[in-house]
Short mmCIF file of C-alpha atoms and ligand atoms in Angstrom, two decimals:
data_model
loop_
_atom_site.label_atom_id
_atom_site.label_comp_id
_atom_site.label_asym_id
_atom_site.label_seq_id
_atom_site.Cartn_x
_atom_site.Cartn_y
_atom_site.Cartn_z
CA UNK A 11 -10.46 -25.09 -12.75
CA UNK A 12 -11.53 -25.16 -9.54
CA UNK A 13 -10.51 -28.20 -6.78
CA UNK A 14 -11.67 -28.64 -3.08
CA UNK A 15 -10.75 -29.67 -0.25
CA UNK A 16 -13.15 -31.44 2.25
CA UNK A 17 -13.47 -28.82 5.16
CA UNK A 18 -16.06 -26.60 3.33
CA UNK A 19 -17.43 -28.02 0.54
CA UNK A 20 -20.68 -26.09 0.40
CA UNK A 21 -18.68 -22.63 0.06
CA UNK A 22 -16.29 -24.08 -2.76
CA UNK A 23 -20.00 -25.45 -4.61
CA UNK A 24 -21.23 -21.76 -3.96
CA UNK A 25 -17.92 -19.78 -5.45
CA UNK A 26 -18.20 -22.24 -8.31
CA UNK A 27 -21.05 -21.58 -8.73
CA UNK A 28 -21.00 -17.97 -8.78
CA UNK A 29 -17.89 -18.23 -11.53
CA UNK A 30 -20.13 -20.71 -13.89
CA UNK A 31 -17.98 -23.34 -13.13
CA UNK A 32 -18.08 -26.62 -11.02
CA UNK A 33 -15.71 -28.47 -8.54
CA UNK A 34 -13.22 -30.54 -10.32
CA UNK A 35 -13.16 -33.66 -9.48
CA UNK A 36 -10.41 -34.93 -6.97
CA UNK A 37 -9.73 -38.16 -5.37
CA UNK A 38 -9.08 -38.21 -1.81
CA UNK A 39 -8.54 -41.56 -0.31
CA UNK A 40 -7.82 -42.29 3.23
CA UNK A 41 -5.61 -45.06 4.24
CA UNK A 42 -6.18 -47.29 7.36
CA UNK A 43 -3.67 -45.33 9.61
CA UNK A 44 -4.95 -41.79 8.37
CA UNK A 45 -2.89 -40.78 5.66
CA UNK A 46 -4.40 -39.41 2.67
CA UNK A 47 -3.23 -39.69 -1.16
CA UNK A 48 -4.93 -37.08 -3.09
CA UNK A 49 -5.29 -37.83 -6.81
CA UNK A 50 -6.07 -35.16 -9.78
CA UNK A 51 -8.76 -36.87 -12.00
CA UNK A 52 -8.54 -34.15 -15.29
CA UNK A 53 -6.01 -33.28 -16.77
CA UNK A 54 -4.56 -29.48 -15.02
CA UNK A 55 -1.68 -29.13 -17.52
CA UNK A 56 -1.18 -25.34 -18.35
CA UNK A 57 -4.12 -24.83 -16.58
CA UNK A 58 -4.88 -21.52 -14.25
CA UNK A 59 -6.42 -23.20 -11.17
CA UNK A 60 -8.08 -22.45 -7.72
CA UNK A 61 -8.21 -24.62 -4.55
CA UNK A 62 -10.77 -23.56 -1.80
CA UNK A 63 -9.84 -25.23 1.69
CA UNK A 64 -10.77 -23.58 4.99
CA UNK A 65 -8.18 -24.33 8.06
CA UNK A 66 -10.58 -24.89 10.63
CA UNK A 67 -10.76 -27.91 13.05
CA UNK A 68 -8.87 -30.27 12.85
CA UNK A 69 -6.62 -27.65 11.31
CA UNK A 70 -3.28 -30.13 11.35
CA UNK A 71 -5.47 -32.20 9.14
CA UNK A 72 -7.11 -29.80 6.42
CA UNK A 73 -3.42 -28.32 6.18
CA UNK A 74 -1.60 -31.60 5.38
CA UNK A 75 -4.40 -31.94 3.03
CA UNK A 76 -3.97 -28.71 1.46
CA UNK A 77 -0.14 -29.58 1.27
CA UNK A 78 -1.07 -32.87 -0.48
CA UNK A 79 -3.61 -31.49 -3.17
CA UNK A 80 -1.31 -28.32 -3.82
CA UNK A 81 1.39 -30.50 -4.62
CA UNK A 82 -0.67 -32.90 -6.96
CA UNK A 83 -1.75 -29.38 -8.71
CA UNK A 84 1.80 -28.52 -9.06
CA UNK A 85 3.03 -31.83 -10.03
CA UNK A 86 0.29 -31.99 -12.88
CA UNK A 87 1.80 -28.95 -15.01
CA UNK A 88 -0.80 -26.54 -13.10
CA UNK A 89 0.46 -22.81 -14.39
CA UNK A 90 -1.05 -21.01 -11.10
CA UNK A 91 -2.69 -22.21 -8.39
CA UNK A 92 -4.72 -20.10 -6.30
CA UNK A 93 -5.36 -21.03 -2.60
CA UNK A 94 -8.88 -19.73 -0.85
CA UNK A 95 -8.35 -20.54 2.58
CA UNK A 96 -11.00 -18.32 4.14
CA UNK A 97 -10.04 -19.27 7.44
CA UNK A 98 -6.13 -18.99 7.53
CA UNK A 99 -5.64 -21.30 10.84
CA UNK A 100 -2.53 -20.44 12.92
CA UNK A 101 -3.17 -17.12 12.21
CA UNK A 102 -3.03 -16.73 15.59
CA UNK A 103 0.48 -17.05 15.95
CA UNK A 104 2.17 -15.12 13.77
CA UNK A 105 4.99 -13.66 15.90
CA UNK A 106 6.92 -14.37 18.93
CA UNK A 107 5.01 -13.84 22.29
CA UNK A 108 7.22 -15.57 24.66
CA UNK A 109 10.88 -16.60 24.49
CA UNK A 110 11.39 -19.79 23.05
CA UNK A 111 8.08 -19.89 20.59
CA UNK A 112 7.83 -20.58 17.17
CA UNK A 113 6.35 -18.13 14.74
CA UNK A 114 3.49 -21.30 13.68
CA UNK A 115 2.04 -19.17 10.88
CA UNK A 116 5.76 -18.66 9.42
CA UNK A 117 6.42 -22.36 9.05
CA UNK A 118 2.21 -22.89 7.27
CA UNK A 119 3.69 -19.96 5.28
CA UNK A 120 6.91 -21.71 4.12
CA UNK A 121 5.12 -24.87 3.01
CA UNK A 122 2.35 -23.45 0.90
CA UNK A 123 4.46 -22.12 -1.23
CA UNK A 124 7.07 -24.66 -1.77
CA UNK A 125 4.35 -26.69 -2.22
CA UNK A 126 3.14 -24.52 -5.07
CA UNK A 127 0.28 -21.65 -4.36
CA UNK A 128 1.10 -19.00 -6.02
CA UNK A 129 -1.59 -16.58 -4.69
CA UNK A 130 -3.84 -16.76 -1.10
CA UNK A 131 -7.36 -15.65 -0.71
CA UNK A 132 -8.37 -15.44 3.10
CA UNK A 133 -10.97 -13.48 4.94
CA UNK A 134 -10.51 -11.08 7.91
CA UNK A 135 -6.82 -12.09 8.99
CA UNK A 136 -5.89 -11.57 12.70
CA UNK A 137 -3.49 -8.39 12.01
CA UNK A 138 -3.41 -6.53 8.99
CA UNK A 139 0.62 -7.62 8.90
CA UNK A 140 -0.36 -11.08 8.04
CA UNK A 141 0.51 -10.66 4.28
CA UNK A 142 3.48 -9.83 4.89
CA UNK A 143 4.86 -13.34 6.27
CA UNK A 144 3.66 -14.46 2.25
CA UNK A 145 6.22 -13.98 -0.01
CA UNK A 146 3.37 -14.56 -2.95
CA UNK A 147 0.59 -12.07 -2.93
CA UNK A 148 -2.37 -11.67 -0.78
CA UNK A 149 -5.93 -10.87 -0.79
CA UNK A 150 -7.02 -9.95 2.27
CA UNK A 151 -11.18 -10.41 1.84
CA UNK A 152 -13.39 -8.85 4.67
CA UNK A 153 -16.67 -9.98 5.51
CA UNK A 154 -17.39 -6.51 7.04
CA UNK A 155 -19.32 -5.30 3.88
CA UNK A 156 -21.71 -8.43 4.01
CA UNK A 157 -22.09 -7.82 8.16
CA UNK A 158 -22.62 -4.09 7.24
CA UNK A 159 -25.23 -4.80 5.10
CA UNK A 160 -26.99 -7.01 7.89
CA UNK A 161 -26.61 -4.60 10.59
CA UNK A 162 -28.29 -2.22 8.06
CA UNK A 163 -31.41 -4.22 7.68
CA UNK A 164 -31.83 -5.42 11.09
CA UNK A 165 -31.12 -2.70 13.12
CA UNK A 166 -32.16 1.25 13.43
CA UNK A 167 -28.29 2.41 13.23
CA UNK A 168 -29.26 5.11 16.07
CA UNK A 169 -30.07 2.62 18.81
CA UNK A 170 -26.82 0.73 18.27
CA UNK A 171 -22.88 0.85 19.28
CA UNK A 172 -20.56 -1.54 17.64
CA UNK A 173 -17.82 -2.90 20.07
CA UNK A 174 -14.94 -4.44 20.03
CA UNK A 175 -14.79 -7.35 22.49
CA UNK A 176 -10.64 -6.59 22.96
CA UNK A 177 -8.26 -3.68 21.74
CA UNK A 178 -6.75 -5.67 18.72
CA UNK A 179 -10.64 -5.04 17.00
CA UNK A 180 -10.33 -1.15 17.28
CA UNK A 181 -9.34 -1.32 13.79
CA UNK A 182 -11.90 -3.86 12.53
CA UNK A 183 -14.60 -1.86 14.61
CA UNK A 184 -13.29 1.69 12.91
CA UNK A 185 -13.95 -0.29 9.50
CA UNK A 186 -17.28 -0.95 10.38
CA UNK A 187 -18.48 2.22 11.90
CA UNK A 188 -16.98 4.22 8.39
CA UNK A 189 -18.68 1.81 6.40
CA UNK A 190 -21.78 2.47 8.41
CA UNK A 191 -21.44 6.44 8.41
CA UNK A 192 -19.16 6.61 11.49
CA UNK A 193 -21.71 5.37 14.20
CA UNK A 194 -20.45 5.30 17.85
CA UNK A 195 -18.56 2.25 18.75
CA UNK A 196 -16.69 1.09 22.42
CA UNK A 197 -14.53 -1.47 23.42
CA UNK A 198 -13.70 -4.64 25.80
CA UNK A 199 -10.31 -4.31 27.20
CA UNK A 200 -9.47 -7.68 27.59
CA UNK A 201 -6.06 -9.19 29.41
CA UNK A 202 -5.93 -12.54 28.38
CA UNK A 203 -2.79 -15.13 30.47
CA UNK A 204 0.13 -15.77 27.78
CA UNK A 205 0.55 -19.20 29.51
CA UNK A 206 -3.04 -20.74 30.03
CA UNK A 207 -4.90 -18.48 27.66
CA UNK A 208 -7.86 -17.89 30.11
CA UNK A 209 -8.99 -14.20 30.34
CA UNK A 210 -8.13 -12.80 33.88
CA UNK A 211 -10.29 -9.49 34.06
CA UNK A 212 -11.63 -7.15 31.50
CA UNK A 213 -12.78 -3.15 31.86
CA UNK A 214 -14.75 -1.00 29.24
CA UNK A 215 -14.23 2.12 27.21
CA UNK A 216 -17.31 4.12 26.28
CA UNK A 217 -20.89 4.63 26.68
CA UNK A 218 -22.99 1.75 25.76
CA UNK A 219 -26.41 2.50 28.52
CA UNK A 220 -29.61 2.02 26.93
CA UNK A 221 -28.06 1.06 23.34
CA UNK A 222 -28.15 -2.26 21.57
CA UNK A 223 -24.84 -3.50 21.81
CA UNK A 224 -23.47 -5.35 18.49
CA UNK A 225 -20.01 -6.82 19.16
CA UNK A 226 -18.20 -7.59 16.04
CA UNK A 227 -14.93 -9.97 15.93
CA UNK A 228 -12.50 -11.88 13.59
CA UNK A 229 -13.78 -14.89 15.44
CA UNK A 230 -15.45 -17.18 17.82
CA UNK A 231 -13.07 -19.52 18.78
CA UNK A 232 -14.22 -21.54 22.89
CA UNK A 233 -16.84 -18.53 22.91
CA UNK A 234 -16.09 -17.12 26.12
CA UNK A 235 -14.26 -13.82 24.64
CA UNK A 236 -17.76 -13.24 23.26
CA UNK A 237 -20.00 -14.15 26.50
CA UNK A 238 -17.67 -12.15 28.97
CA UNK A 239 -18.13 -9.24 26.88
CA UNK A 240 -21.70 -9.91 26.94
CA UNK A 241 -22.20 -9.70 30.76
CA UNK A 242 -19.80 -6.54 30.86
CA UNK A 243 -21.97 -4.65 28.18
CA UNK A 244 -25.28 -5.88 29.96
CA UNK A 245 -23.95 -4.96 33.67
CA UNK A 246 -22.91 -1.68 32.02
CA UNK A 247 -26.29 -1.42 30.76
CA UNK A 248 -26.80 -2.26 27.38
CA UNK A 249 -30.11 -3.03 26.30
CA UNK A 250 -29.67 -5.84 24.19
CA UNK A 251 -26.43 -7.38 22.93
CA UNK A 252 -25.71 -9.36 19.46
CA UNK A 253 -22.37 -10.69 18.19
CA UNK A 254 -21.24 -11.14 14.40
CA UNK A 255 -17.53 -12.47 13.92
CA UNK A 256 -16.06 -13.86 10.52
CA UNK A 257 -14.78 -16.96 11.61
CA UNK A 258 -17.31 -19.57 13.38
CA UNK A 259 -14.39 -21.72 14.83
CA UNK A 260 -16.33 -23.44 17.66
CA UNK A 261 -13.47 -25.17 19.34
CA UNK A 262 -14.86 -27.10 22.52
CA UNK A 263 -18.39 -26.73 23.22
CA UNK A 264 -18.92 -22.86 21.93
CA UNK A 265 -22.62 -23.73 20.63
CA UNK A 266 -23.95 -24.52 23.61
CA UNK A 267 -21.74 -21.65 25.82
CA UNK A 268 -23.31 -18.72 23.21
CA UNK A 269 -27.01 -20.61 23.18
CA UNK A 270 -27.09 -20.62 26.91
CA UNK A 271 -25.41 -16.77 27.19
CA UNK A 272 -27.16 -13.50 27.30
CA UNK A 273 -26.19 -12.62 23.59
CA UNK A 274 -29.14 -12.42 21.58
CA UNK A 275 -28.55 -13.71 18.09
CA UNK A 276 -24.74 -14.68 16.85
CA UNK A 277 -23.97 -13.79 13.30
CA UNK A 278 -21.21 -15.63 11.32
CA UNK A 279 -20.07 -15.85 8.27
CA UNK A 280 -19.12 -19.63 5.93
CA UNK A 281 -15.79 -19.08 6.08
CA UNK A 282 -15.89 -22.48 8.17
CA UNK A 283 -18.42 -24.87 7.18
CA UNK A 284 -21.00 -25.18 10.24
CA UNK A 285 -22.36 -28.88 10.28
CA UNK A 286 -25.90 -28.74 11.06
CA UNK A 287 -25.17 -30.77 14.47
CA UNK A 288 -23.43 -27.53 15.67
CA UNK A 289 -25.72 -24.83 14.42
CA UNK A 290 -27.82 -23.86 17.20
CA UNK A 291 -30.74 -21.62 17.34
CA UNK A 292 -29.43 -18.14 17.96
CA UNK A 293 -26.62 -19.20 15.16
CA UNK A 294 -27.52 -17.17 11.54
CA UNK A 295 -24.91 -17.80 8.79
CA UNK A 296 -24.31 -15.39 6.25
CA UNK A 297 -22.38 -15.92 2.64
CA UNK A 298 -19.28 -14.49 1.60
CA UNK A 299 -19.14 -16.55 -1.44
CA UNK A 300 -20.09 -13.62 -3.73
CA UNK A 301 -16.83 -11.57 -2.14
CA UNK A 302 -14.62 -14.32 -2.70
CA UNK A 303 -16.12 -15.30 -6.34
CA UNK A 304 -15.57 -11.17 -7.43
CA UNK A 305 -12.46 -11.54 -6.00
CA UNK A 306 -11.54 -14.79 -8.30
CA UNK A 307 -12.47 -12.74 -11.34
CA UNK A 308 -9.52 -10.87 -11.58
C1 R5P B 13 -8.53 -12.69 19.83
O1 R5P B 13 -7.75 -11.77 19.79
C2 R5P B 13 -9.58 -12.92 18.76
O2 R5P B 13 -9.89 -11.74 18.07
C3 R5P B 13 -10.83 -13.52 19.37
O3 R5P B 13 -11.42 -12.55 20.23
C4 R5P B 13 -10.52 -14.74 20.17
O4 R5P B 13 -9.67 -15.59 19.45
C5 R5P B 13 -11.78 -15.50 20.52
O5 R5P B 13 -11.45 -16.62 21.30
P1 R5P B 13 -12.48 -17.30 22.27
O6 R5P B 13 -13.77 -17.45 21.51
O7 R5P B 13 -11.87 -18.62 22.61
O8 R5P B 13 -12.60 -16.45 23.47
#
């Protein structure tokens, strides 16, 4: 059976979909001061189920919702519940950077699975030692494949270089390039201030001059990681630059900072539901419903 929760409908419908099944009906009433009581309409007893519920923004919000509707699950005689939560917010923070932090992603960790998921799906996770905060297992998707395929189509793969817009992609952008037969990639070196988060200067590593540039990225959070690498690449003469990243965040006003940049197109995938007031027109969304649905099947 598969439940979700109301931060990306539209991929949940899709992975249904895809597994011949349909969204189970849930209840999810909102009370006058905010709070939410979540209600299981069938009956879940003994049941294997799934619950697909991205961590986007508000992320507070879809989490405590998560909690709720993992607990009703669990309360319900579920047997398993699997958690999709292709964008695994406070990813971000999953260790100490300065004295006297929490470790954010710890504590998200802790609840959902006291709270009862006993598996998570999630897409392109910030560090590849993410799974190991979980003490139930983990499927780390990638929506590499699906960008691969893209980049494939759209481009002639001797024109381009991949790049990572900061040195914690190298790995993501050595994924990419083997999956695309080991084309040439460079990258941003980015310093970005503990305190404010604003990025004070960045420098490049290797040749992009004449090429079409295609940055590639977990995700696009304000946007500006992805437009300051843009002006670098062009001053250091890239022809052309596009940008794919996983995770379409858009905290702020990113639409209208990558619309009005140099970037030519901006690729993302539906890990986070894009309302159609913030798609813009260099945005193109791409599925990764199938990966997560072949995933499921197992
Ligand atoms: C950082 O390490 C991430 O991979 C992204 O580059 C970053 O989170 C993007 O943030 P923003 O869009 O706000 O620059």
């Amino acid at each position: 059976m598969i439940f979700s929760g109301s931060s990306n409908k539209p991929l949940a419908e899709k992975i249904a979909h895809l597994l011949d099944k349909k969204v189970s009906p849930a209840e999810i009433f909102v009370f006058p001061d905010g709070e939410k009581r979540i209600r299981i309409k069938e009956k879940v007893l003994g049941q294997d189920c799934v619950i697909i519920q991205s961590a986007s923004i508000p992320p507070d919000e879809n989490y405590m919702e998560l909690f709720i509707m993992l607990d009703a699950l669990k309360r319900s005689g579920a047997k398993s519940i699997r958690t999709v939560i292709p964008y695994l917010g406070y990813q971000r923070q999953d260790h100490i950077f300065r004295d006297g932090e929490a470790v954010s992603l710890e504590v998200i960790a802790e609840i959902l699975t006291r709270v009862g998921m006993t598996e998570l799906f999630s897409f392109d996770l910030h560090s590849p030692k993410i799974p190991d905060i979980f003490s139930v297992p983990v499927k780390h998707l990638s929506a590499l494949p699906v960008f691969a395929d893209k980049i494939k189509a759209d481009f002639n793969l001797n024109e381009i270089v991949l790049v990572s817009p900061d040195m914690g992609g190298i790995r993501r952008i050595k994924e990419i390039s083997g999956i695309l037969g080991n084309i040439p990639f460079a990258t941003v070196e980015k310093n970005r201030d503990l305190l404010s988060g604003e990025i004070n200067d960045s420098g490049l590593t290797g040749d992009v001059r004449g090429k079409v540039a295609v940055i590639v990225d977990d995700m696009i959070s304000t946007g500006i990681t992805m437009v300051e690498a843009t002006n670098l690449l062009i001053e250091n003469g890239a022809a052309k630059v596009f940008v794919f990243a996983t995770h379409a965040v858009f905290a702020r006003h990113a639409e209208k900072i990558l619309q009005n940049s140099r970037i030519e197109r901006v690729v993302v995938s539906d890990t986070i539901d894009v309302p159609s007031y913030s798609q813009f027109p260099k945005l193109k969304i791409l599925s990764i419903a199938k990966t997560a649905a072949d995933a499921l099947k197992y």
